Coordinates of C-alpha atoms in Angstrom, one line a residue:
X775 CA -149.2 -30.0 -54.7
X776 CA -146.7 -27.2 -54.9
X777 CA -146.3 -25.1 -51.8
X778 CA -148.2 -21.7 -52.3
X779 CA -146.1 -18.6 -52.2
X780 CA -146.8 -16.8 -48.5
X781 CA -148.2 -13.4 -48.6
X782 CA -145.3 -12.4 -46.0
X783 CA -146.5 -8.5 -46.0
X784 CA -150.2 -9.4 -45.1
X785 CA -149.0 -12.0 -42.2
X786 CA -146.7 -9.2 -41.2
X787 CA -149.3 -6.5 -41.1
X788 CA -151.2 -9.2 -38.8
X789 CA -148.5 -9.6 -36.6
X790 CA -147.9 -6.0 -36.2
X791 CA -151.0 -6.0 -33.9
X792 CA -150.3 -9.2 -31.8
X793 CA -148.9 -9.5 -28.6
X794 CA -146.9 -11.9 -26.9
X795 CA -146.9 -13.0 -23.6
X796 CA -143.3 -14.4 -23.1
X797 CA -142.3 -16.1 -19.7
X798 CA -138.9 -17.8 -18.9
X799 CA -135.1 -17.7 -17.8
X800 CA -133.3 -14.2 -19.2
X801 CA -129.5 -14.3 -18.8
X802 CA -127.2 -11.6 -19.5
X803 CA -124.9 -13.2 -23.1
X804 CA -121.4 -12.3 -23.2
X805 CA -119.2 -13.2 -26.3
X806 CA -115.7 -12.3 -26.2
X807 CA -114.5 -12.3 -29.8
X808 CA -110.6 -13.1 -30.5
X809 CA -107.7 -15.3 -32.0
X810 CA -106.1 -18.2 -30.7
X811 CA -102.5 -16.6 -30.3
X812 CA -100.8 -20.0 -28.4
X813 CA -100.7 -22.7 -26.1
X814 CA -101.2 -22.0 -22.4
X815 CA -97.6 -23.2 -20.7
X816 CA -99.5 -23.8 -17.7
X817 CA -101.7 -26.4 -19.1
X818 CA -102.3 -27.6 -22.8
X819 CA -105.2 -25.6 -23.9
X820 CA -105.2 -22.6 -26.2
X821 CA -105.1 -19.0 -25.3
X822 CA -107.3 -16.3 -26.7
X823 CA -106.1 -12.6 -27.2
X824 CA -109.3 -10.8 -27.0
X825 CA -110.3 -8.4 -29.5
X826 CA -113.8 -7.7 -28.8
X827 CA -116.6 -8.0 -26.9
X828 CA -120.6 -8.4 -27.5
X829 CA -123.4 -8.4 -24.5
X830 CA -126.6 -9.8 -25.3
X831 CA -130.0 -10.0 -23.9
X832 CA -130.2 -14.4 -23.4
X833 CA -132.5 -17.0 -23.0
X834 CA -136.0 -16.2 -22.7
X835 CA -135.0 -12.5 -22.8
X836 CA -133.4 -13.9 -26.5
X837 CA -137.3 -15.1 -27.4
X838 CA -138.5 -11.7 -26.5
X839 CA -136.1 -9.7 -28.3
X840 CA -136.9 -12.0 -31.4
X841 CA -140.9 -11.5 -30.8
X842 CA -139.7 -7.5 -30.8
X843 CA -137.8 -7.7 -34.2
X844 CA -140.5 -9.3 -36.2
X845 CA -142.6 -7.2 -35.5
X846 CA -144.9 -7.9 -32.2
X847 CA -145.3 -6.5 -29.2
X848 CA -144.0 -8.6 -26.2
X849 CA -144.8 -8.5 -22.6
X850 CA -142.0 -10.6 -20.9
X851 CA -142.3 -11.8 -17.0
X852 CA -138.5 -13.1 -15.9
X853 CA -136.7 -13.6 -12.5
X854 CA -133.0 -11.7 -12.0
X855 CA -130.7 -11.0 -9.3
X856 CA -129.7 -7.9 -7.2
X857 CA -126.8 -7.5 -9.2
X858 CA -124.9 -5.3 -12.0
X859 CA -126.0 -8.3 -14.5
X860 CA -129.3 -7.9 -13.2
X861 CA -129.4 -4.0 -13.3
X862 CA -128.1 -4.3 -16.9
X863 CA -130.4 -6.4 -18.2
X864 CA -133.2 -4.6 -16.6
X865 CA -131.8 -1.6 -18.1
X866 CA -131.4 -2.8 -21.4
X867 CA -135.0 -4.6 -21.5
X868 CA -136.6 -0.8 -20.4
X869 CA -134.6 0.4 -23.8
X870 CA -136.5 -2.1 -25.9
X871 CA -139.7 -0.2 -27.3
X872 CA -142.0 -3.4 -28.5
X873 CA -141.1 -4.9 -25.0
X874 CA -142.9 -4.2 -21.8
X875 CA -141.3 -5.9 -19.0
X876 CA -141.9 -7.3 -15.6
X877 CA -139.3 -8.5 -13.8
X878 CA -139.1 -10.1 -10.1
X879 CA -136.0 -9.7 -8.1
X880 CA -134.6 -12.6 -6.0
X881 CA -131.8 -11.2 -3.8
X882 CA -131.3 -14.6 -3.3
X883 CA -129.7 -16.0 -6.1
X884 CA -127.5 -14.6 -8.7
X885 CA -128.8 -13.2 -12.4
X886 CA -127.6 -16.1 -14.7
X887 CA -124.9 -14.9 -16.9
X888 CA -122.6 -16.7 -19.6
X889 CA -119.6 -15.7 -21.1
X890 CA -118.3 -17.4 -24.2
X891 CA -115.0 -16.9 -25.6
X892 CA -114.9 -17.3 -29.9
X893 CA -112.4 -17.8 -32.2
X894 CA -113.3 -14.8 -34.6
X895 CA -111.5 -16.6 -37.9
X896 CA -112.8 -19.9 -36.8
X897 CA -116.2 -18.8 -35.3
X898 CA -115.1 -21.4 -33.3
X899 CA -116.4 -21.8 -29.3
X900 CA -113.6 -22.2 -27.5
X901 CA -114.8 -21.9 -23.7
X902 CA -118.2 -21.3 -21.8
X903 CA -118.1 -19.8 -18.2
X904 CA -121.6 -19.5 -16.7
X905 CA -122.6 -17.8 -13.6
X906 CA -125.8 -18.7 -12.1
X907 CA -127.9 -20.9 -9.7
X908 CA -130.2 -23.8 -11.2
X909 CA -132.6 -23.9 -8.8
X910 CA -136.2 -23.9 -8.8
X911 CA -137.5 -20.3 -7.0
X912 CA -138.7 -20.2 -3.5
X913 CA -142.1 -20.3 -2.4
X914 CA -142.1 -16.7 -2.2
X915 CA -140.2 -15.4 -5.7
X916 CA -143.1 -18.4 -7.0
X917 CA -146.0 -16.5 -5.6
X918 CA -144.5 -13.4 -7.2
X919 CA -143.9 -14.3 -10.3
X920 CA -147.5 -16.1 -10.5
X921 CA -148.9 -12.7 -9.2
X922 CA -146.8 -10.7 -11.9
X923 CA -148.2 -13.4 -14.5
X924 CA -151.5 -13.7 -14.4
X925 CA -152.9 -10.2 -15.4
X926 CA -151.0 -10.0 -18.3
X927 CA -152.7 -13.2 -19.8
X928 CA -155.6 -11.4 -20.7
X929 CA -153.4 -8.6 -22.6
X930 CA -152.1 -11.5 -25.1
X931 CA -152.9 -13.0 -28.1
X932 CA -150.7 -16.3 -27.0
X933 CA -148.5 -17.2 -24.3
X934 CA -144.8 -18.7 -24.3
X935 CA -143.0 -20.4 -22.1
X936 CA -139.3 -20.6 -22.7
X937 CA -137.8 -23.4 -20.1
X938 CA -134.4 -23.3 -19.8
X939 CA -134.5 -24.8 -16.5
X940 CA -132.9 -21.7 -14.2
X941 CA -135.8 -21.7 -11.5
X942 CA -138.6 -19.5 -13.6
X943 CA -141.3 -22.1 -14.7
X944 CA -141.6 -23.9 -11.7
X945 CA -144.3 -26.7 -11.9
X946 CA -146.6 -24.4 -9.9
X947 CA -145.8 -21.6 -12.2
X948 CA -146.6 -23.8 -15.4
X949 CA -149.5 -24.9 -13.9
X950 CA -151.5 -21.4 -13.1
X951 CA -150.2 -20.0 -16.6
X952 CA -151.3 -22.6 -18.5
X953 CA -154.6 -23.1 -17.1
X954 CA -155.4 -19.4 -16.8
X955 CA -154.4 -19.1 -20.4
X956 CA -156.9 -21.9 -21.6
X957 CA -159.3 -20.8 -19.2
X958 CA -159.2 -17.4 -21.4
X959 CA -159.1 -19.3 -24.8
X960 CA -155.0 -18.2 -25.2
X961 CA -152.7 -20.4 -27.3
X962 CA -149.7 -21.7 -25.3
X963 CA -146.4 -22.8 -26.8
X964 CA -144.0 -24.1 -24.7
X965 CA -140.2 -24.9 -24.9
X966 CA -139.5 -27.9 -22.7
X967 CA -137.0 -28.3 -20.6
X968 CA -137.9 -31.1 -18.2
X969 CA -138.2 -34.6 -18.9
X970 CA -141.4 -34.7 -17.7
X971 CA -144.1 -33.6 -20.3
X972 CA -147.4 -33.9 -17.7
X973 CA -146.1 -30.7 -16.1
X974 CA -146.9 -29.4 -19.2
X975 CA -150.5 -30.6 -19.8
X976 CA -152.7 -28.6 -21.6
X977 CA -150.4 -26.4 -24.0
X978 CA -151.0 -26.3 -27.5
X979 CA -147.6 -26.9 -28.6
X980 CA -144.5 -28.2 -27.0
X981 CA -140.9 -28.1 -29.1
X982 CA -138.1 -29.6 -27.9
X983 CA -134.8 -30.2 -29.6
X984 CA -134.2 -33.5 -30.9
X985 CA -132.2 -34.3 -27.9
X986 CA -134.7 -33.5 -26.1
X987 CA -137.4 -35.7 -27.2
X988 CA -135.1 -38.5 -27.4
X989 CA -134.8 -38.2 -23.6
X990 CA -138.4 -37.6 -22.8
X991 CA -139.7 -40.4 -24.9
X992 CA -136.6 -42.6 -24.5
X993 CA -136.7 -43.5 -28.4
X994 CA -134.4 -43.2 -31.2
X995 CA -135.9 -40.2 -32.8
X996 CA -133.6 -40.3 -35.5
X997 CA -135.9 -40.3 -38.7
X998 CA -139.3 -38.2 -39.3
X999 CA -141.2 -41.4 -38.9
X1000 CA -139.6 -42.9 -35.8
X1001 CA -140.3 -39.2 -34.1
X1002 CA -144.1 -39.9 -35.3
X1003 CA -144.3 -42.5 -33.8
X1004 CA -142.5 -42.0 -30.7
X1005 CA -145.2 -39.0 -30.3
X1006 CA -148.1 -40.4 -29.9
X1007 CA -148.3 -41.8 -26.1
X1008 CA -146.3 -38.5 -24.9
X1009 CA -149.2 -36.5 -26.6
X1010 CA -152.2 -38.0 -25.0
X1011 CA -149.8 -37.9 -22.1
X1012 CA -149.1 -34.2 -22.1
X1013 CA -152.7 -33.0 -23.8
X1014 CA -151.4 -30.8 -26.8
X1015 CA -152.3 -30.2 -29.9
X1016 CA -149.0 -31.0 -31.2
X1017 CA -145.3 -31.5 -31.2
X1018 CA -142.3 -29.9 -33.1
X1019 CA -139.0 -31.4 -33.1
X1020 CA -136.4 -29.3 -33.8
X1021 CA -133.4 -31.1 -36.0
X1022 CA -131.0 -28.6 -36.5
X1023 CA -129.3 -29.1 -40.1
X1024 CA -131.8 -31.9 -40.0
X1025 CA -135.0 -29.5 -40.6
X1026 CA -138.0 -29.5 -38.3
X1027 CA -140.7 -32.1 -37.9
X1028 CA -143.9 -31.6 -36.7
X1029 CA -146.7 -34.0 -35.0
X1030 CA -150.4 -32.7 -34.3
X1031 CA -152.9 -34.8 -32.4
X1032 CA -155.0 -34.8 -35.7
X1033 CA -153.8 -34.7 -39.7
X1034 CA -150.6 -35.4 -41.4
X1035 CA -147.1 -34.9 -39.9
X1036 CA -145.0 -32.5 -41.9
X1037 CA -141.1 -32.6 -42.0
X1038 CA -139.9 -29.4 -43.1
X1039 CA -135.8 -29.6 -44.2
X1040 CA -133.6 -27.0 -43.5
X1041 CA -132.5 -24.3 -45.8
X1042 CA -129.1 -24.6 -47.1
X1043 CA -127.4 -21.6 -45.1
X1044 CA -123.6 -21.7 -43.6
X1045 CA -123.6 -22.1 -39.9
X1046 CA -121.7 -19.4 -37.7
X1047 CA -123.1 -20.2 -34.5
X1048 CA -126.0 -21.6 -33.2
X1049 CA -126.4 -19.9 -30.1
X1050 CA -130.0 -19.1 -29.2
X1051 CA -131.3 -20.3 -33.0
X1052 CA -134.0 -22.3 -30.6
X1053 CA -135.5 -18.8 -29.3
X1054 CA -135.9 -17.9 -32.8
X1055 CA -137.6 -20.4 -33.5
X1056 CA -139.8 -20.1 -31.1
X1057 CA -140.9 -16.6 -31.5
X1058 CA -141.1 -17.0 -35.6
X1059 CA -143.9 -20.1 -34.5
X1060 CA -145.0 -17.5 -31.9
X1061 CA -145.8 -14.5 -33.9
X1062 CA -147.2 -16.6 -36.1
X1063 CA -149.5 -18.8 -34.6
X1064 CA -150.8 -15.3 -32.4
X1065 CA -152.4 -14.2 -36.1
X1066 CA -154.0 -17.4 -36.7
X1067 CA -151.8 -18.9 -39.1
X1068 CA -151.8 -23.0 -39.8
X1069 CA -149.6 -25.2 -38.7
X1070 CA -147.7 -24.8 -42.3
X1071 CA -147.0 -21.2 -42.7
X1072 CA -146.0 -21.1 -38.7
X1073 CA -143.4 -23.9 -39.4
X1074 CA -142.3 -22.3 -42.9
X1075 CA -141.7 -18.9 -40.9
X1076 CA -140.0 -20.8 -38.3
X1077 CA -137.3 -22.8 -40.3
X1078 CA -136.7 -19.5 -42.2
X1079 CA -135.6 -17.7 -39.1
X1080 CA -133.7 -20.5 -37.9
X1081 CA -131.6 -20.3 -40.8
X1082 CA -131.2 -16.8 -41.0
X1083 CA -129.8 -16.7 -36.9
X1084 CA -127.4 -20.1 -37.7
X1085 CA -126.0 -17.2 -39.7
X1086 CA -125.1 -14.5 -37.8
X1087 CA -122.5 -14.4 -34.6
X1088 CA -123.3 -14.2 -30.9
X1089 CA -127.4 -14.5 -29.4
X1090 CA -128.8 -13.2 -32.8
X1091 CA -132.3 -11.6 -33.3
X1092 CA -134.0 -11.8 -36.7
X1093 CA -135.7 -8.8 -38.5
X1094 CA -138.9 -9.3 -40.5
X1095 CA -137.3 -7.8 -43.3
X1096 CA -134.3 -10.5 -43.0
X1097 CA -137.2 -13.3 -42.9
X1098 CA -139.1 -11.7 -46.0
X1099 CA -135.7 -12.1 -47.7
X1100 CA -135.1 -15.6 -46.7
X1101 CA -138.6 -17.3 -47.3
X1102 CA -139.4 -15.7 -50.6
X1103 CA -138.1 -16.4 -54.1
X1104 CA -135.5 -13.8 -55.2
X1105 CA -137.6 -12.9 -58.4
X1106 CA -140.6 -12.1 -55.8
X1107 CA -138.7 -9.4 -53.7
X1108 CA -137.1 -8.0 -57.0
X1109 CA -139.1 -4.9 -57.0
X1110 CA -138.8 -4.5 -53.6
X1111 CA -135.4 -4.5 -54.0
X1112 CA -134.7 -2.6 -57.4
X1113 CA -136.4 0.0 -57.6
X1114 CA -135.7 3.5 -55.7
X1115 CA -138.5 4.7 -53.9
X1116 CA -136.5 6.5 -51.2
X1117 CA -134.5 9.7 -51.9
X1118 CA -131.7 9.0 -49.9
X1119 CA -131.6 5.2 -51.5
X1120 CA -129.9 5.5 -54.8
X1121 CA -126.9 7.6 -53.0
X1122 CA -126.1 4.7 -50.6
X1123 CA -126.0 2.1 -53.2
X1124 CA -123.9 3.9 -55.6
X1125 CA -121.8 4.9 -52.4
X1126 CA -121.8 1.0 -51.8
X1127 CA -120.8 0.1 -55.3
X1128 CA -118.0 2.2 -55.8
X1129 CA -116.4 1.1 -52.8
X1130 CA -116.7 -2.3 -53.7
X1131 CA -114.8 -1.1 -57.2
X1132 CA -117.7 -1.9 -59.5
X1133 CA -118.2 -0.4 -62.7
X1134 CA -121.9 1.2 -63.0
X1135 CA -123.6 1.4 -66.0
X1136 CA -126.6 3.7 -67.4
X1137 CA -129.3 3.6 -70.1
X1138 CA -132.6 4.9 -69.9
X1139 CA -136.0 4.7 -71.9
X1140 CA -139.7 4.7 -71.9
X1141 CA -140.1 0.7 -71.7
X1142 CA -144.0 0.5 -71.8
X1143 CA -144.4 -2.5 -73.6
X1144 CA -141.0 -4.5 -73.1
X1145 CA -140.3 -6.7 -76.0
X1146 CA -136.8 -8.6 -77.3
X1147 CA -135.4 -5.4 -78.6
X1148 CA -135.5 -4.2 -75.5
X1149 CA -134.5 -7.1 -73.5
X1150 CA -131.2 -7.2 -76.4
X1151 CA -129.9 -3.9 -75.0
X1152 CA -130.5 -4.3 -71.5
X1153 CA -128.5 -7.7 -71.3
X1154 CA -125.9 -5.8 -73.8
X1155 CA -125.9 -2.9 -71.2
X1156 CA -125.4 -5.3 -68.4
X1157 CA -122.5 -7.1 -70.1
X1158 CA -120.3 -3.4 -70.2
X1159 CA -120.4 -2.9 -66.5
X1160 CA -120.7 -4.8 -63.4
X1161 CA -124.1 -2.8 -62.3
X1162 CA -126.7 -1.5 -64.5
X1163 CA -129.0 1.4 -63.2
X1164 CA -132.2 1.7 -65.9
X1165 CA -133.8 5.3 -66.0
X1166 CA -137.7 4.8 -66.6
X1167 CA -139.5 7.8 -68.0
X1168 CA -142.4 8.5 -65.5
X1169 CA -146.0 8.9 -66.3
X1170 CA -146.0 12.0 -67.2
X1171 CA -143.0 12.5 -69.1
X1172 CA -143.9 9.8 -71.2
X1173 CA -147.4 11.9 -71.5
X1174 CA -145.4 14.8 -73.0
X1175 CA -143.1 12.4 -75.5
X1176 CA -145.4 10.2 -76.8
X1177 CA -148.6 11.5 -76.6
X1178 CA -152.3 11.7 -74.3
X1179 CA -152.7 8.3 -75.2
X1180 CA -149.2 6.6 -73.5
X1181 CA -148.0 5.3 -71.7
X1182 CA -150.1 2.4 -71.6
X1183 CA -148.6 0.6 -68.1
X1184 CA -148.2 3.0 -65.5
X1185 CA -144.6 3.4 -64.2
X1186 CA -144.7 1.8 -61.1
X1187 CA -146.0 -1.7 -63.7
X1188 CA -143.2 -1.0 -66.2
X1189 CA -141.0 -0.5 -63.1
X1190 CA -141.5 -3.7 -62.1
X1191 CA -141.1 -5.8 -65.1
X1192 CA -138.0 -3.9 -65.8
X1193 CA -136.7 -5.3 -61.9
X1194 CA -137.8 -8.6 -62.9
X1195 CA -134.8 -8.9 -65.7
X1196 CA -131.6 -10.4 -64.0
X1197 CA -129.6 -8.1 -66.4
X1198 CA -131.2 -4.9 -64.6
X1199 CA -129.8 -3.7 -61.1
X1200 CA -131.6 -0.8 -60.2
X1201 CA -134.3 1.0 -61.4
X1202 CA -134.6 5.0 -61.2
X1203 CA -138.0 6.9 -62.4
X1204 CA -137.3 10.2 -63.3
X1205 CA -140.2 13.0 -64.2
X1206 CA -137.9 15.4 -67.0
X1207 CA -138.2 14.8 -70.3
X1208 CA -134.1 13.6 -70.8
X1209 CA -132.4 11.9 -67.9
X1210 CA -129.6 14.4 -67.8
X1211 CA -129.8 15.2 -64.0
X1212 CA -129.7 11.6 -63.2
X1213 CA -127.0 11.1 -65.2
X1214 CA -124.8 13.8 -64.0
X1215 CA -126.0 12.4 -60.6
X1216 CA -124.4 9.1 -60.7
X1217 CA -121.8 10.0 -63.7
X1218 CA -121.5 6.2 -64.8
X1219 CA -118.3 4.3 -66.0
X1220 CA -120.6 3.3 -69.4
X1221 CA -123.2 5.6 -70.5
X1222 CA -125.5 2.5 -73.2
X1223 CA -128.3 3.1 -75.8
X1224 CA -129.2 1.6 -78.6
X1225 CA -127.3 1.7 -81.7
X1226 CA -130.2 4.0 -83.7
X1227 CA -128.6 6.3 -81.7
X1228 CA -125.3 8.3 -82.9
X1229 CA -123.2 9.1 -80.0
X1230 CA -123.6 13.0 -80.3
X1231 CA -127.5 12.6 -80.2
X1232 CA -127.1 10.7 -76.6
X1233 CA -128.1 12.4 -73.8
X1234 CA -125.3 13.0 -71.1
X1235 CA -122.6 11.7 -73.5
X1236 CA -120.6 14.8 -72.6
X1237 CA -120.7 14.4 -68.8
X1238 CA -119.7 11.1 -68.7
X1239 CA -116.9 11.5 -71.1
X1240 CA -115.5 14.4 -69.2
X1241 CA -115.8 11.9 -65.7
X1242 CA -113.8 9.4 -68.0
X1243 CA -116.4 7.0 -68.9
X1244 CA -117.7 5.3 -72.1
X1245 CA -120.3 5.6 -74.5
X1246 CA -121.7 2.1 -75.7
X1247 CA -123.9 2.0 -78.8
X1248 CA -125.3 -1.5 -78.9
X1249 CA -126.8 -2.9 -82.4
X1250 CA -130.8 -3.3 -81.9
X1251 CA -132.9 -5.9 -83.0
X1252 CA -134.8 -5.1 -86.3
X1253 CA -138.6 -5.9 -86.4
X1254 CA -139.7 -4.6 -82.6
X1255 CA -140.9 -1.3 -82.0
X1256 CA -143.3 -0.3 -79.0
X1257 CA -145.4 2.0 -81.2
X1258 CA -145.5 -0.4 -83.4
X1259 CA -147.1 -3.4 -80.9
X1260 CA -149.3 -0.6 -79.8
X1261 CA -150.9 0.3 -83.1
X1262 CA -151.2 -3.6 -83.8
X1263 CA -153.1 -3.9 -80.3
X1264 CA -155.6 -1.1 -81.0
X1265 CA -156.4 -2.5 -84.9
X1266 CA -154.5 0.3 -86.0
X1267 CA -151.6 -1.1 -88.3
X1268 CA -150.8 -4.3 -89.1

C-alpha cells in the first residue's frame, strides 16, 4: 500500500499550538572553521589557520532550539554554571521567542562547553576540546531542578528528556518527571543515555542510537529484525510503548509494544556533519507526537529532519519550511514555489538569477484551459532561456478580453497548473489588459509568443530590443484553440 502524501500544512498548523516540555544537558557549541595550512613541528598532527568561528546553543538546548524552528513552543529546564559560558547561553536562550526557559545555576561545576575545530574544504573534524564536569548534580541542584520541573508539566502537551549524561536527569530527576507526567496523562519521549533502561520506566518512547541499543541490550543490532528482536525483553523491562533506533545512513527503525515494526531508510542527502542530527530527531518525533500524530507520520517527519541537519554545518536547527521541502514531492510544493504572491518576491529572484548569469525568458497568456498548443510553446519558450517567467492574465482582465463568461478556472487554478509544467519557472498574475509593465519590469533576454503572432504585434517587443534581448516567435500547433474546447464543452460547436 503506497504511503499517503502528509498534509504537512495541517500537521503544522497543529503544532503551532503545542508545547514542549524539554529537560536535559545544554552546552555552549563552538566550531572554529578553517584550513589545514601544515604539520605541527612539534608533534605530527595538522595545524588549522582559523578563518571563522560559530557558537551554538548544544545538547538539550539543540532539542529546544529545534522544537522552536518547527514551529512549537518550548519550555526548557537545564542546569549551567556561574560562568561567561553560562551567562551566554542564558542570554542567548532569553533571545529565543518560542522558548521560555528555566535554568538552575550550580556554582559548583562548570557550564559544559565544546569547541570543535573543522576543516572548512573538507568539513572535516579535526579536534574536539570539551570543558565540563560529568557528574550527576548534588542533592541540592536535584531538589532544584525537580522543584523547577514539575509545574511546568501541566503547561505541556509532551515532555522530553534529552540525556546526554552531564548530571541533569539524575535517576531521581527521571523518576518525579516521568511519573508526574503520566500521572497527568503527558506523553514522554526520552533520549537514553545510560545503560540502564529501568531508570526509565514508564516513558512512552525511548531512542537511542544504534550504539546505544547495542550496549543496553548487549546484541548485535545490526539488521531491522535482529533490533526487533533484541527489543522485546528491554521493553517489558523499561514499560514503553516503544522503541526507535536511530541508524544514521542506515534509516530508523521503530519497535512498539503492539503492531508491526517499521524500518524507515534514510533519504539520500550528502552528509556535512552530523553534529546534533540526534536532537533533531528528537524534536521532529516531539512536535509531532504533541499533535497526536501516529507512529508513521512522527517517524516520516523525523527521518526528514535528520537529513536535512546531516546537511548543514555546525549544531544545525531545521525550519518547518526546510522539512515541508524535504518530505514532499517536488511537483506538490510547485505552486508554493512558482508562483509570486509576495510583492517583494519576483525582485529577489530575478536579482538571484542574474547574478547567477542566467538568461530569463518571458511569454504571457490567458491559459484557462491548458492544452498541447499551449504546452508546445511553453517547453519552446523554456528551450530559449535558462528561466522562464509565464505572465497569467488575472480574473478580471481576462473578464474584459474574452468576455462575462471567461475565464472558466479562476487564476489562482490556472496558476497552478501552469507551476505544475517543469518547462515553467515562475509564474506572475498581472491585472492590465497587456503585460507591458511586467515586462519592462524584468526586461527579459527573450521576449516568446506564439508564432500567430508577427513580431510588431508583440507586446513589449520594443523594450526588450532596446535592453538587447530577443524576440522568439515559436510555430503553434494547429487544431487546439481554448475557445474552441470551450464551445465544444458547452454544446456549442462541434
Amino acid at each position: 500500500m503506497p504511503t499517503p502524501i502528509l498534509d504537512f500544512d495541517a500537521l503544522a498548523q497543529a503544532i503551532s499550538g503545542c508545547t514542549v516540555l524539554c529537560i536535559g544537558d545544554i552546552m555552549l557549541d563552538e566550531f572554529v572553521y578553517g584550513e589545514v595550512s601544515r604539520i605541527s613541528p612539534e608533534a605530527p598532527a595538522p595545524v588549522i589557520a582559523a578563518q571563522r568561528s560559530e557558537i551554538h546553543i548544544g545538547g538539550a538546548g539543540n532539542v529546544a532550539r529545534n522544537v522552536a524552528a518547527l514551529g512549537a513552543r518550548c519550555i526548557f529546564v537545564g542546569l549551567v554554571g556561574e560562568d561567561e559560558a553560562g551567562r551566554q547561553l542564558a542570554s542567548t536562550l532569553a533571545e529565543q521567542g518560542a522558548i521560555e526557559s528555566v535554568l538552575v545555576c550550580d556554582p559548583s561545576r562548570p557550564t559544559t562547553r565544546k569547541v570543535r575545530f573543522v576543516s572548512e574544504h573538507f568539513s572535516t573534524h579535526m579536534l574536539r576540546a570539551d570543558w565540563e564536569q560529568a557528574q550527576p548534580a548534588s542533592d541540592t541542584i536535584e531538589t532544584k531542578l525537580i522543584e523547577a520541573i514539575l509545574p511546568q508539566i501541566a503547561r505541556a502537551d509532551i515532555v522530553l528528556l534529552s540525556d546526554y549524561a552531564k548530571g541533569v536527569l539524575t535517576a531521581r530527576v527521571i523518576r518525579h518527571t516521568i511519573d508526574a507526567a503520566r500521572k497527568l496523562g503527558k506523553p514522554v519521549i526520552v533520549d537514553p543515555k545510560s545503560l540502564n533502561w529501568a531508570i526509565y520506566r514508564g516513558a512512552t518512547l525511548l531512542t537511542p542510537n544504534r550504539k546505544e541499543f547495542s550496549e543496553a541490550t548487549r546484541s548485535r543490532a545490526d539488521t531491522p529484525q535482529s533490533i526487533v528482536d533484541a527489543s522485546e525483553d528491554v521493553m517489558r523491562l523499561a514499560d514503553c510503548e516503544a522503541i526507535l533506533v536511530t541508524q544514521g545512513e542506515h534509516g530508523m527503525t521503530l519497535v512498539p509494544r503492539n503492531g508491526e515494526a517499521v524500518h524507515v531508510p534514510a533519504f539520500p542527502v550528502k552528509v556535512r556533519d552530523v553534529s546534533g542530527a540526534g536532537d533533531t530527531v528528537a524534536a521532529a518525533l516531539a512536535v509531532s507526537l504533541a499533535t497526536g500524530a501516529d507512529w508513521d507520520t512522527a517517524l516520516r517527519m523525523a527521518s526528514a529532519a535528520a537529513a536535512v541537519a546531516v546537511g548543514k554545518q555546525g549544531t544545525a536547527s531545521v525550519s518547518a519550511a526546510e522539512l515541508k521541502r524535504k518530505i514532499l514531492p517536488h511537483a506538490y510544493l510547485a505552486a508554493e514555489e512558482k508562483i509570486v504572491l509576495e510583492p517583494g518576491a519576483l525582485d529577489a529572484q530575478l536579482a538571484e538569477w542574474k547574478k547567477q548569469g542566467q538568461r530569463v525568458g518571458f511569454t504571457n497568456g490567458c491559459f484557462d484551459i491548458l492544452h498541447p498548443g499551449h504546452v508546445k510553446v511553453l517547453t519552446a519558450a523554456r528551450s530559449a532561456c535558462d528561466r522562464l517567467i509565464v505572465g497569467l492574465n488575472s480574473d478580471a482582465s481576462v473578464r474584459r478580453l474574452k468576455g462575462a463568461d471567461r475565464p472558466v478556472q479562476d487564476e489562482r487554478a490556472r496558476a497552478e497548473v501552469l507551476a505544475a509544467l517543469e518547462a515553467v519557472d515562475l509564474v506572475v498574475i498581472f491585472d492590465e489588459d497587456t503585460p507591458i509593465d511586467l515586462i519592462t519590469r524584468i526586461k527579459p533576454s527573450a521576449l516568446i509568443k506564439g508564432g500567430d503572432y508577427t513580431r510588431e504585434q508583440v507586446v513589449g517587443h520594443e523594450v526588450v530590443e532596446a535592453a538587447g534581448g530577443t524576440v522568439v516567435l515559436v510555430d503553434i500547433l494547429q487544431g487546439f484553440s481554448t475557445t474552441a474546447l470551450v464551445h465544444r464543452a458547452r454544446g456549442e460547436g462541434k
